[in-house]
Short mmCIF file of C-alpha atoms and ligand atoms in Angstrom, two decimals:
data_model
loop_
_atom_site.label_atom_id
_atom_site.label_comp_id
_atom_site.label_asym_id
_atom_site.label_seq_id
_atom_site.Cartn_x
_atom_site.Cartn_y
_atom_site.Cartn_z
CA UNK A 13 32.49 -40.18 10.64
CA UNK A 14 34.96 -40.94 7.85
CA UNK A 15 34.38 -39.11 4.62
CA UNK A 16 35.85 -39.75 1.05
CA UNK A 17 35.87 -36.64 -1.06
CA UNK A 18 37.16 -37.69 -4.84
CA UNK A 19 38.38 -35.15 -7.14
CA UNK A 20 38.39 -32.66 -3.92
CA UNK A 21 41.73 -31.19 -5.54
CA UNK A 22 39.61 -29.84 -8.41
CA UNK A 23 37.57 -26.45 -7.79
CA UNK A 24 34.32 -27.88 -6.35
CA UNK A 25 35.70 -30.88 -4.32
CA UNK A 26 38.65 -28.52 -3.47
CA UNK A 27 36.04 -25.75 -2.10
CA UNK A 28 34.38 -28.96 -0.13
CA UNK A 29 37.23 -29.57 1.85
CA UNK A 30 38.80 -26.46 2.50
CA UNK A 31 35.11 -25.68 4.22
CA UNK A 32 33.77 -28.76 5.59
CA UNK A 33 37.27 -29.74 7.22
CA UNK A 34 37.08 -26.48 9.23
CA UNK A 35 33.83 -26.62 9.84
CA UNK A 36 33.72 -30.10 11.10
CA UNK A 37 37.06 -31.24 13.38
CA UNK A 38 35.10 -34.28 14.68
CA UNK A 39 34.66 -35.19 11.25
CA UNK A 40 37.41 -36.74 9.14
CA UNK A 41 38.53 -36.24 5.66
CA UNK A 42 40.06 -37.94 2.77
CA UNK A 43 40.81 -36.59 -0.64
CA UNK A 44 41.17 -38.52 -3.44
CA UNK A 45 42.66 -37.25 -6.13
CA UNK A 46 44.24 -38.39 -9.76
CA UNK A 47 45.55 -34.52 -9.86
CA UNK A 48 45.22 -34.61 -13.81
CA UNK A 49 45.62 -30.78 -15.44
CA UNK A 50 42.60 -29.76 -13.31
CA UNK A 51 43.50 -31.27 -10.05
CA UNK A 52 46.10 -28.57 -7.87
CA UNK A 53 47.45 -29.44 -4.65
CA UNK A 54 48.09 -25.75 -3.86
CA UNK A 55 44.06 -25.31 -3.29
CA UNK A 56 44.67 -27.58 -0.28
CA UNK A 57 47.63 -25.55 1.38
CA UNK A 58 45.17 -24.60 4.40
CA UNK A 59 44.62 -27.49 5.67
CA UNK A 60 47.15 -30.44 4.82
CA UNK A 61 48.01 -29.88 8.19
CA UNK A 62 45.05 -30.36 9.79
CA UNK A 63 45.12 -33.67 11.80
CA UNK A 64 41.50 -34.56 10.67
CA UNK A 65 42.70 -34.17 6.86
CA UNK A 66 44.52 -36.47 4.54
CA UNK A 67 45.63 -36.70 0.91
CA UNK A 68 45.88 -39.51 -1.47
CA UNK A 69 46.89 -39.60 -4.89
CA UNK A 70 45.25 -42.02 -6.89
CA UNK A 71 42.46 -42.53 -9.81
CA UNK A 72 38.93 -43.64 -8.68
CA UNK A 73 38.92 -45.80 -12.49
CA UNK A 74 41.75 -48.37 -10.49
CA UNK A 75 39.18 -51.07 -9.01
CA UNK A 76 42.41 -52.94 -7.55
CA UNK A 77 43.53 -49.35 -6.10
CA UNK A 78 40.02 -48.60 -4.73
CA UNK A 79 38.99 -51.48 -3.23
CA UNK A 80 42.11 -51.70 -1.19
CA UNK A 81 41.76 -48.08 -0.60
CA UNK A 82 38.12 -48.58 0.87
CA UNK A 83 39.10 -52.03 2.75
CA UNK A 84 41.72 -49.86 4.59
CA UNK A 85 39.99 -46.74 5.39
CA UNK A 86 36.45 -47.89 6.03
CA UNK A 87 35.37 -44.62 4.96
CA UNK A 88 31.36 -43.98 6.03
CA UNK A 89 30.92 -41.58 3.51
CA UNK A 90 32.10 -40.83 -0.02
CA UNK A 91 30.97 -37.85 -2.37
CA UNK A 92 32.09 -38.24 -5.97
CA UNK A 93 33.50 -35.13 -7.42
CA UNK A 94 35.98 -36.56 -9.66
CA UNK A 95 35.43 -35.84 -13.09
CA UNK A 96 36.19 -34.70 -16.51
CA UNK A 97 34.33 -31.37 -16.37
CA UNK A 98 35.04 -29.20 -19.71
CA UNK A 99 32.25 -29.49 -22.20
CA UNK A 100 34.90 -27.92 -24.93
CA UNK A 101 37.27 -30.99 -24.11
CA UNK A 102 34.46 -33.60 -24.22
CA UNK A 103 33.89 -32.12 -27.98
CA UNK A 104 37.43 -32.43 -28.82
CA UNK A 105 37.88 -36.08 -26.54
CA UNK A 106 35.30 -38.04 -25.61
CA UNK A 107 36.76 -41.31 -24.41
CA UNK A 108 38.17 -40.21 -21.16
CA UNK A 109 34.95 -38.53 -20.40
CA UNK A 110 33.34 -41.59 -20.65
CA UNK A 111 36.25 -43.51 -18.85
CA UNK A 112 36.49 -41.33 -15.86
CA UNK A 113 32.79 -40.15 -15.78
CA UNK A 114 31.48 -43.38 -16.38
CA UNK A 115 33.32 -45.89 -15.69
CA UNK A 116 35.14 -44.50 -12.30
CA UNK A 117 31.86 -43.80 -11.01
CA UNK A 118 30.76 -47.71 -11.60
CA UNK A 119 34.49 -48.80 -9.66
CA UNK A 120 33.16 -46.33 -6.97
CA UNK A 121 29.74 -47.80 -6.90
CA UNK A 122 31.02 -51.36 -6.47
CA UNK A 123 33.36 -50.05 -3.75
CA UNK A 124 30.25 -48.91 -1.52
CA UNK A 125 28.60 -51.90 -2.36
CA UNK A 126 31.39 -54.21 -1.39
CA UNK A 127 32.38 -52.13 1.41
CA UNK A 128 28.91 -51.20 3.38
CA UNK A 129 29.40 -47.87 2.72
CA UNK A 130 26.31 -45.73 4.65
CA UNK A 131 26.12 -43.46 1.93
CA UNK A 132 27.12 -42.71 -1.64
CA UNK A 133 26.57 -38.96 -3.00
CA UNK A 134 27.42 -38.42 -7.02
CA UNK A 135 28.00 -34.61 -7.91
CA UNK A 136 26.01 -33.91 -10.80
CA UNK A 137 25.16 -31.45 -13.24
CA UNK A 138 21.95 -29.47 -14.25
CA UNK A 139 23.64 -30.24 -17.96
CA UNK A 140 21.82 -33.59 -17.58
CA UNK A 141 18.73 -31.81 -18.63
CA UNK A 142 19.87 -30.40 -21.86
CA UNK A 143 18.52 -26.83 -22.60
CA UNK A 144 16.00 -24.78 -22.27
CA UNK A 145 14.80 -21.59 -24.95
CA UNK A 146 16.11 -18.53 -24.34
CA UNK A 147 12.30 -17.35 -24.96
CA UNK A 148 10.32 -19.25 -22.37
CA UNK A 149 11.56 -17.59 -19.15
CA UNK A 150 8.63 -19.59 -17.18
CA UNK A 151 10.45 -23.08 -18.06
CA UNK A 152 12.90 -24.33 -15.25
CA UNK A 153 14.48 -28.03 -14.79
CA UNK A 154 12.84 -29.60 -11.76
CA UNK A 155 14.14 -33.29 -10.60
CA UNK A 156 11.41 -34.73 -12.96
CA UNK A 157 12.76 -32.88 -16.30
CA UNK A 158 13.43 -36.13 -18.52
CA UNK A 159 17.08 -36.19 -19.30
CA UNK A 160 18.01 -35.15 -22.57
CA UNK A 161 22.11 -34.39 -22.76
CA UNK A 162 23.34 -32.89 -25.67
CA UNK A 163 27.51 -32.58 -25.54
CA UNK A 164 29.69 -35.93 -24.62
CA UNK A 165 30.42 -34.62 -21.08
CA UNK A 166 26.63 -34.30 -20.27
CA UNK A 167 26.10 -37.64 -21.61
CA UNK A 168 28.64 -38.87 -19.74
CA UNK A 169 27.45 -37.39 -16.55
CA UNK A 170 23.63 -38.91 -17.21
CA UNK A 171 25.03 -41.93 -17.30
CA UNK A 172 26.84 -41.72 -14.23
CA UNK A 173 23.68 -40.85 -12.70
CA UNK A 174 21.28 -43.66 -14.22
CA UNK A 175 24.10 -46.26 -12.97
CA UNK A 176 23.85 -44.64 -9.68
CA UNK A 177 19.68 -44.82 -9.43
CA UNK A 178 19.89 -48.44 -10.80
CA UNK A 179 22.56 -49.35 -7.69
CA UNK A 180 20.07 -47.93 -5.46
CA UNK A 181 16.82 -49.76 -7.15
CA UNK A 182 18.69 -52.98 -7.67
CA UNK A 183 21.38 -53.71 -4.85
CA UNK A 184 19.34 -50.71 -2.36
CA UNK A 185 22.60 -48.92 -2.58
CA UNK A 186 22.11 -45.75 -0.24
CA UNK A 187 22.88 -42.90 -2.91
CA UNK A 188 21.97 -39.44 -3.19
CA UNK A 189 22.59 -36.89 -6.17
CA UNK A 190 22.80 -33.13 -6.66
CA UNK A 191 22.25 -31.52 -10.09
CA UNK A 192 23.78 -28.04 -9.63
CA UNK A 193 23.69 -25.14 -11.93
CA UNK A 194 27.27 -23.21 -13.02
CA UNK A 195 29.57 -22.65 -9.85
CA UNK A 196 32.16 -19.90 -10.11
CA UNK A 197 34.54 -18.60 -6.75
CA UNK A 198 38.10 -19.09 -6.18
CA UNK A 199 40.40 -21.35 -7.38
CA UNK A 200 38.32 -21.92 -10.83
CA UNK A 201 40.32 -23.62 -13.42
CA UNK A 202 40.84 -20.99 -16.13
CA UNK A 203 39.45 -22.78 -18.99
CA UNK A 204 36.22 -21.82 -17.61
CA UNK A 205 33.89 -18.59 -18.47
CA UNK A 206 34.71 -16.52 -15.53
CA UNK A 207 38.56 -17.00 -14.81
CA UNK A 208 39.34 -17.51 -18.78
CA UNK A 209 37.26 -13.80 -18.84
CA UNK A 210 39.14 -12.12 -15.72
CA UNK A 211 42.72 -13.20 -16.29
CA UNK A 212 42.65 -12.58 -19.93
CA UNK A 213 40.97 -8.75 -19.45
CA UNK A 214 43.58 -8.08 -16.48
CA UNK A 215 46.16 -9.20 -19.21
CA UNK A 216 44.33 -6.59 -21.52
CA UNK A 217 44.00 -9.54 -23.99
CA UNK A 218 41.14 -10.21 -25.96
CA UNK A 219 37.96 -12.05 -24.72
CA UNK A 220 36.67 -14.81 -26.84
CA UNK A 221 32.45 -14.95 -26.61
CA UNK A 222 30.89 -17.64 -28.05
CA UNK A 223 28.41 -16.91 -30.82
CA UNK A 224 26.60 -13.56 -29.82
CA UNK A 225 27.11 -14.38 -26.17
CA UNK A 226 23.36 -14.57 -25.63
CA UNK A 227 23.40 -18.23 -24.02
CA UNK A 228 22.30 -18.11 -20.82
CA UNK A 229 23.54 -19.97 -17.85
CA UNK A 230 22.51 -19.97 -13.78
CA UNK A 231 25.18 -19.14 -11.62
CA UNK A 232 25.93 -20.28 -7.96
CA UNK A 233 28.97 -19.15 -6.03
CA UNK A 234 30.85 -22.37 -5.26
CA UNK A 235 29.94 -22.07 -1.08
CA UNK A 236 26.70 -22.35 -1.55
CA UNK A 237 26.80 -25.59 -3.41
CA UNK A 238 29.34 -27.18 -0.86
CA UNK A 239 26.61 -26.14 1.66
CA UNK A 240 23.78 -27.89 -0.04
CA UNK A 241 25.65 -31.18 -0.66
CA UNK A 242 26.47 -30.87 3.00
CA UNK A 243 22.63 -30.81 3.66
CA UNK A 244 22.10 -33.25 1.30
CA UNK A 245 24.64 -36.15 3.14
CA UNK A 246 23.81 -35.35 6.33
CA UNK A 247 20.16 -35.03 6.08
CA UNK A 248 19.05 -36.28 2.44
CA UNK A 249 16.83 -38.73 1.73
CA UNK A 250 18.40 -41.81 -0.30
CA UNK A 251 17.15 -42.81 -3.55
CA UNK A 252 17.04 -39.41 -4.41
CA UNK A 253 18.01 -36.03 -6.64
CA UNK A 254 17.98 -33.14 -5.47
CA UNK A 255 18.33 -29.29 -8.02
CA UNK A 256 20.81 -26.73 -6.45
CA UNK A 257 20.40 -23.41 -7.82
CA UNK A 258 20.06 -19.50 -6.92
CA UNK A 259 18.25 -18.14 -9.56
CA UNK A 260 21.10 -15.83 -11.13
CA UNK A 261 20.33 -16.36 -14.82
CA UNK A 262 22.56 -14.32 -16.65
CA UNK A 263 23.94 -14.24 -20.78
CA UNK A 264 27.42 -14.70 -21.30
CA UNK A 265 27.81 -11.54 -23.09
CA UNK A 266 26.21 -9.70 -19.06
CA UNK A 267 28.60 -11.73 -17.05
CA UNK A 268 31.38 -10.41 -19.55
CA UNK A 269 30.26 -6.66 -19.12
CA UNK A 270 30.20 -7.17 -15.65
CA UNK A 271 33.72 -8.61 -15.13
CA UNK A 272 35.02 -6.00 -17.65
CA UNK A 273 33.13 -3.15 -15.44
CA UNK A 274 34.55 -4.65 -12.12
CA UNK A 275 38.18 -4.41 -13.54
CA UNK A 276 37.35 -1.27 -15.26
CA UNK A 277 38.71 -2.49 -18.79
CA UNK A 278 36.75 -1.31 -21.59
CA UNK A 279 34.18 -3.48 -23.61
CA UNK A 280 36.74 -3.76 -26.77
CA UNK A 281 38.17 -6.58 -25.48
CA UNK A 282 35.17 -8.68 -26.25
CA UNK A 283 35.61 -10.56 -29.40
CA UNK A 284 32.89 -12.51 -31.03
CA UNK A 285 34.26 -15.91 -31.83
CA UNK A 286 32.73 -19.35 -33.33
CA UNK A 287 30.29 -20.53 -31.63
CA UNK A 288 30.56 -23.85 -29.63
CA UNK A 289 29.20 -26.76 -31.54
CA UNK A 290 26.12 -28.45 -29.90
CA UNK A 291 25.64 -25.09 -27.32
CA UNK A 292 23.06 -25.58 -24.30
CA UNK A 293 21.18 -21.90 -25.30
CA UNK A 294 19.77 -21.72 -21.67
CA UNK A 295 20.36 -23.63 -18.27
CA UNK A 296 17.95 -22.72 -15.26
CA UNK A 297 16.95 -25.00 -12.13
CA UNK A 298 13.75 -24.87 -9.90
CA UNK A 299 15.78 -25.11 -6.24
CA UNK A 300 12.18 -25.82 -4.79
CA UNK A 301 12.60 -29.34 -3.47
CA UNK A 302 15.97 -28.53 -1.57
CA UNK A 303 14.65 -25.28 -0.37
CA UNK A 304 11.13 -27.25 1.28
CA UNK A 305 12.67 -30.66 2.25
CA UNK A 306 16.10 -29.81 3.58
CA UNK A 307 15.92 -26.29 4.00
CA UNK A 308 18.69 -24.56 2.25
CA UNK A 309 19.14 -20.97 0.86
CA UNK A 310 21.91 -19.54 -1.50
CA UNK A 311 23.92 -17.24 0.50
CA UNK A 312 25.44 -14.91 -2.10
CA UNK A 313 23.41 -13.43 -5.53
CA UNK A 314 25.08 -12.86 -8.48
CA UNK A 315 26.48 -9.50 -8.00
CA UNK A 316 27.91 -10.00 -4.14
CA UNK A 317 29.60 -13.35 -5.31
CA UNK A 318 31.05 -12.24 -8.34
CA UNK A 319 32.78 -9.01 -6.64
CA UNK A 320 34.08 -11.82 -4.15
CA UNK A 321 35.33 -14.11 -7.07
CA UNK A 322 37.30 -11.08 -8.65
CA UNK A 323 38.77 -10.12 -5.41
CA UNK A 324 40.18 -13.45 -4.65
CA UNK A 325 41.84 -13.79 -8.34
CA UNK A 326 43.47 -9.91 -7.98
CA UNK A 327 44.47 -11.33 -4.57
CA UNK A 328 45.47 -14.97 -5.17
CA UNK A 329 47.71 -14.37 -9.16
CA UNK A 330 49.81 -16.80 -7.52
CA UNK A 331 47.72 -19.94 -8.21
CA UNK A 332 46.63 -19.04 -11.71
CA UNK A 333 49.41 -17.28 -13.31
CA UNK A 334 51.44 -20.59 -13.25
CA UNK A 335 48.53 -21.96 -14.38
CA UNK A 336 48.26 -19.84 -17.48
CA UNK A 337 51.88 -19.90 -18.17
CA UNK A 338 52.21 -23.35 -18.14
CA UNK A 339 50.97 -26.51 -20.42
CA UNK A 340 47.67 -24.36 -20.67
CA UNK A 341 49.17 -21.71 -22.86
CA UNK A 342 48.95 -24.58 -25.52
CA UNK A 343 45.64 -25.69 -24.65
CA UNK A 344 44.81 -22.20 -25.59
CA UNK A 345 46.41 -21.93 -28.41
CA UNK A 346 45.12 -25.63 -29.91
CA UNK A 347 41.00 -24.74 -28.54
CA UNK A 348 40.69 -21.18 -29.75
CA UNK A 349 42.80 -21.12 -32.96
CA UNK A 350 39.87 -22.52 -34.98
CA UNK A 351 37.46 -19.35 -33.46
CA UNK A 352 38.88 -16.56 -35.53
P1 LIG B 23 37.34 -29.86 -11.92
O1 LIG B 23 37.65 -30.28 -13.32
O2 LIG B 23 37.80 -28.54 -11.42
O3 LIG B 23 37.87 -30.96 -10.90
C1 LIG B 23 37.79 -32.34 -11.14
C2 LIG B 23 38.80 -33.03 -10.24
O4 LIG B 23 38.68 -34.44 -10.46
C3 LIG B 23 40.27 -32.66 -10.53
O5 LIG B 23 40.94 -32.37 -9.34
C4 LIG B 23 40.84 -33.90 -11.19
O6 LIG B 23 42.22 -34.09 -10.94
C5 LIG B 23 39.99 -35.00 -10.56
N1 LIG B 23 39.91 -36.22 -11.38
C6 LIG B 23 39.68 -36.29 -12.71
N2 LIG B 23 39.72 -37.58 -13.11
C7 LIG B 23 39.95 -38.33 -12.01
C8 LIG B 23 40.10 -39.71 -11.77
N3 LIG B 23 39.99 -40.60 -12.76
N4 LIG B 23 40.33 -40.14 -10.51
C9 LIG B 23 40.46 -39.24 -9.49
N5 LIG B 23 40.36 -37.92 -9.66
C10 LIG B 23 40.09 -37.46 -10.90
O7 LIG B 23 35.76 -29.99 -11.82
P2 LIG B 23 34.73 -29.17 -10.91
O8 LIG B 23 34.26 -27.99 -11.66
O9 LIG B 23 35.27 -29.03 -9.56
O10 LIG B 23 33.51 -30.20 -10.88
C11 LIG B 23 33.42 -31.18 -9.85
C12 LIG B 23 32.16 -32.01 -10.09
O11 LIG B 23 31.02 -31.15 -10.08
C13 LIG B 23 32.15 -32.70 -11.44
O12 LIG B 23 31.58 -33.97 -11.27
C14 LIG B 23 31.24 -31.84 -12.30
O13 LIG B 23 30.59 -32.62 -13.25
C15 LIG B 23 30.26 -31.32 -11.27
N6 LIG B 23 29.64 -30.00 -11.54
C16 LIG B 23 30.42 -28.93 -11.88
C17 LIG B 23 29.83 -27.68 -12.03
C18 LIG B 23 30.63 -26.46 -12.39
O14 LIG B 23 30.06 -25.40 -12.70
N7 LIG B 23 31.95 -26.49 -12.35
C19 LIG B 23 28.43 -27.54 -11.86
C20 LIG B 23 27.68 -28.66 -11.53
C21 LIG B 23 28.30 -29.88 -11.35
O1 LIG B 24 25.95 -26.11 -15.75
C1 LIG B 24 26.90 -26.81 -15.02
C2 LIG B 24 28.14 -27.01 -15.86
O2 LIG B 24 28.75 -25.73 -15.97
C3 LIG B 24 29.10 -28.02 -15.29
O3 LIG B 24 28.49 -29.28 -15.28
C4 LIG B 24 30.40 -28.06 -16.11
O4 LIG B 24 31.33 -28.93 -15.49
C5 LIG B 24 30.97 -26.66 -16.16
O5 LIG B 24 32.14 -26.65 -16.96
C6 LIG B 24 29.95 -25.67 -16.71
O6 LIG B 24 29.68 -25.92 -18.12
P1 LIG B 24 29.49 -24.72 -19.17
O7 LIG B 24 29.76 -25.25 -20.51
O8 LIG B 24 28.22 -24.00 -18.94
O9 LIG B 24 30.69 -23.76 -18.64
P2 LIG B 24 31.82 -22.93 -19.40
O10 LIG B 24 32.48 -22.08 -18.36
O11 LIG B 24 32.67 -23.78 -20.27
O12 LIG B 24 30.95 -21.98 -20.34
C7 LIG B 24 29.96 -21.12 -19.83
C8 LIG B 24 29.30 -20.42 -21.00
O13 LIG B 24 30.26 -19.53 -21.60
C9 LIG B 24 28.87 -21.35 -22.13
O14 LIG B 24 27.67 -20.88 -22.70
C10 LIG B 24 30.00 -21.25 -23.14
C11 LIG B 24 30.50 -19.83 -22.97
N1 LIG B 24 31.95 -19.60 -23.22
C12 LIG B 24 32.83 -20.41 -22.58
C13 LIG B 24 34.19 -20.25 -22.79
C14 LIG B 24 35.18 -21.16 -22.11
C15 LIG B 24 32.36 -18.58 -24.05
O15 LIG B 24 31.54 -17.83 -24.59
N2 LIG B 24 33.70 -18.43 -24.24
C16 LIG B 24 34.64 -19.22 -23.67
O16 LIG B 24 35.85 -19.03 -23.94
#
């Protein structure tokens, strides 16, 4: 079996690969990646060695690239990770969400189409759903929550999925999606919560929360999602969606507190800053389908994952700090310096 990953430089896709490649030496796999700010090459060290692994550079949006791409490679399966995936860029730059998120996905479509491809699995988001209030703790997003986006990237991402459902309805397309709640692990990019939060409090710089920091979101350690989209391709039914999450609703402002108490730094650092415009107040998914039909259970909670994520970043300051000290240092500077 021949198996396209896209965007599998970036931290989910990466994650894929470095795990199912092991995991699977009868299996092989090919990265595709446009390696834009958020795509690294140094998450795939491990195993660009490993005779059932390849890399290719290149941008799923390029029909002319991707169809000769598929004609070559014959690939059985592809899982589409590649994406725009900040919902503070998609405030400040729409287009290329809708270019990449939209747009690439349709090239990709067409590809599996032309190309018999047994299976096509789009990476979603539980964003799709819009948000939930932070006062109804009963109210989860099952697979039959209408979607109801509220930023440009989760618009962009409904999209991607609607296009998908119609290949499958219209042209019997054999798709699959997963909507999964916030991932967090190793080799994050750092304009996210959790590694903007540990390498600015090991820097003893200050820590910029969002409005009071009482937004809530549902965290998964990255793993565990690679496992369920693993379940899902292998034994998923097509034509349909499928909720990942583990049930590890948490504010901001706790999964702050907690960082801060893991790298003993004191809660000073926290500074209240401008909220973002258009904030999701609460995400939270209902796993139950997943769990019943294919069987799959989170393997870490909350607090054994996030010890594991802060290990790997004290161990790993090698991949990020060039991060931080690079181009990002003015992405920083441009995104926060209107959240005094
Ligand atoms: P990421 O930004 O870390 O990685 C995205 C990757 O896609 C990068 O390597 C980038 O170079 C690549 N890419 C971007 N545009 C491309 C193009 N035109 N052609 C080829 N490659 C391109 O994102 P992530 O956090 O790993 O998210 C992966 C997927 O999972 C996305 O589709 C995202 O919507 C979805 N998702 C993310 C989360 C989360 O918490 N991070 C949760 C649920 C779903
Ligand atoms: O829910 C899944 C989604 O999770 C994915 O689809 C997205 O690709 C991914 O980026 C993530 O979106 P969020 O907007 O939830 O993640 P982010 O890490 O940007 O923010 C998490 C929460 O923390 C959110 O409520 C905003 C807040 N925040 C974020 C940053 C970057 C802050 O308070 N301060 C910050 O500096």
């Amino acid at each position: 079996m021949k198996i396209l990953v896209t965007g599998g430089a970036g931290f989910i896709g990466g994650n894929y690969a470095l795990t199912m490649v092991k995991r699977y030496p009868e299996e092989e796999y090919v990265v595709l990646d446009a390696l834009t700010y958020a795509g690294n090459l140094e998450t795939l060290e491990s195993i660009m060695n490993e005779p059932n692994f390849k890399f290719i550079k290149g941008d799923i949006r390029d029909r002319a690239f991707i169809y000769d791409l598929f004609e070559k490679e014959k690939f059985d399966v592809v899982i589409n990770f590649a994406a725009e995936s900040h919902v503070d860029r998609s405030i400040e730059e729409p287009d290329i969400f809708v270019s990449t998120n939209v747009m690439g996905v349709q090239v990709l479509l067409d590809a599996c189409r032309k190309y018999n491809v047994s299976r096509f699995h789009q990476v979603s988001t539980d964003e799709v759903y819009g948000d939930l209030p932070l006062d109804r703790p009963d109210l989860l997003f099952t697979e039959e929550t209408p979607l109801h986006t509220s930023s440009p990237y989760s618009a962009s991402k409904a999209s991607a999925d609607l296009l998908t459902l119609a290949y499958y309805r219209t042209f019997q397309l054999p798709v699959t999606i997963s909507r999964c709640s916030n991932n967090y692990g190793p080799y994050h990019f750092p304009e996210k919560l959790i590694p903007l939060m540990i390498s600015r409090a090991l820097a003893n710089e200050s820590l910029p929360v969002y409005g009071e920091g009482a937004n809530v979101r549902d965290w998964l350690y990255v793993t565990d999602h690679c496992n369920a989209i693993d379940l899902i391709v292998k034994k998923g039914k097509v034509g349909e969606v499928y909720n990942i999450g583990g049930h590890n609703e948490k504010t901001n402002l706790e999964v702050v507190k907690t960082i801060l108490k893991e790298l003993d730094k004191p809660e000073s650092l926290i500074h209240f800053v401008k909220d973002r415009p258009g904030h999701d107040l609460r995400y939270a998914m209902d796993p139950t389908k997943i769990q019943n039909e294919l069987g799959w259970e989170p393997e870490y909670t909350f607090d054994t994952g996030i010890k594991k994520t802060i290990e790997w970043y004290l161990n790993n300051k090698d991949w990020w700090e060039h991060i931080i000290n690079g181009e990002y240092k003015d992405y920083y500077a441009k995104m926060y310096k209107e959240r005094p």
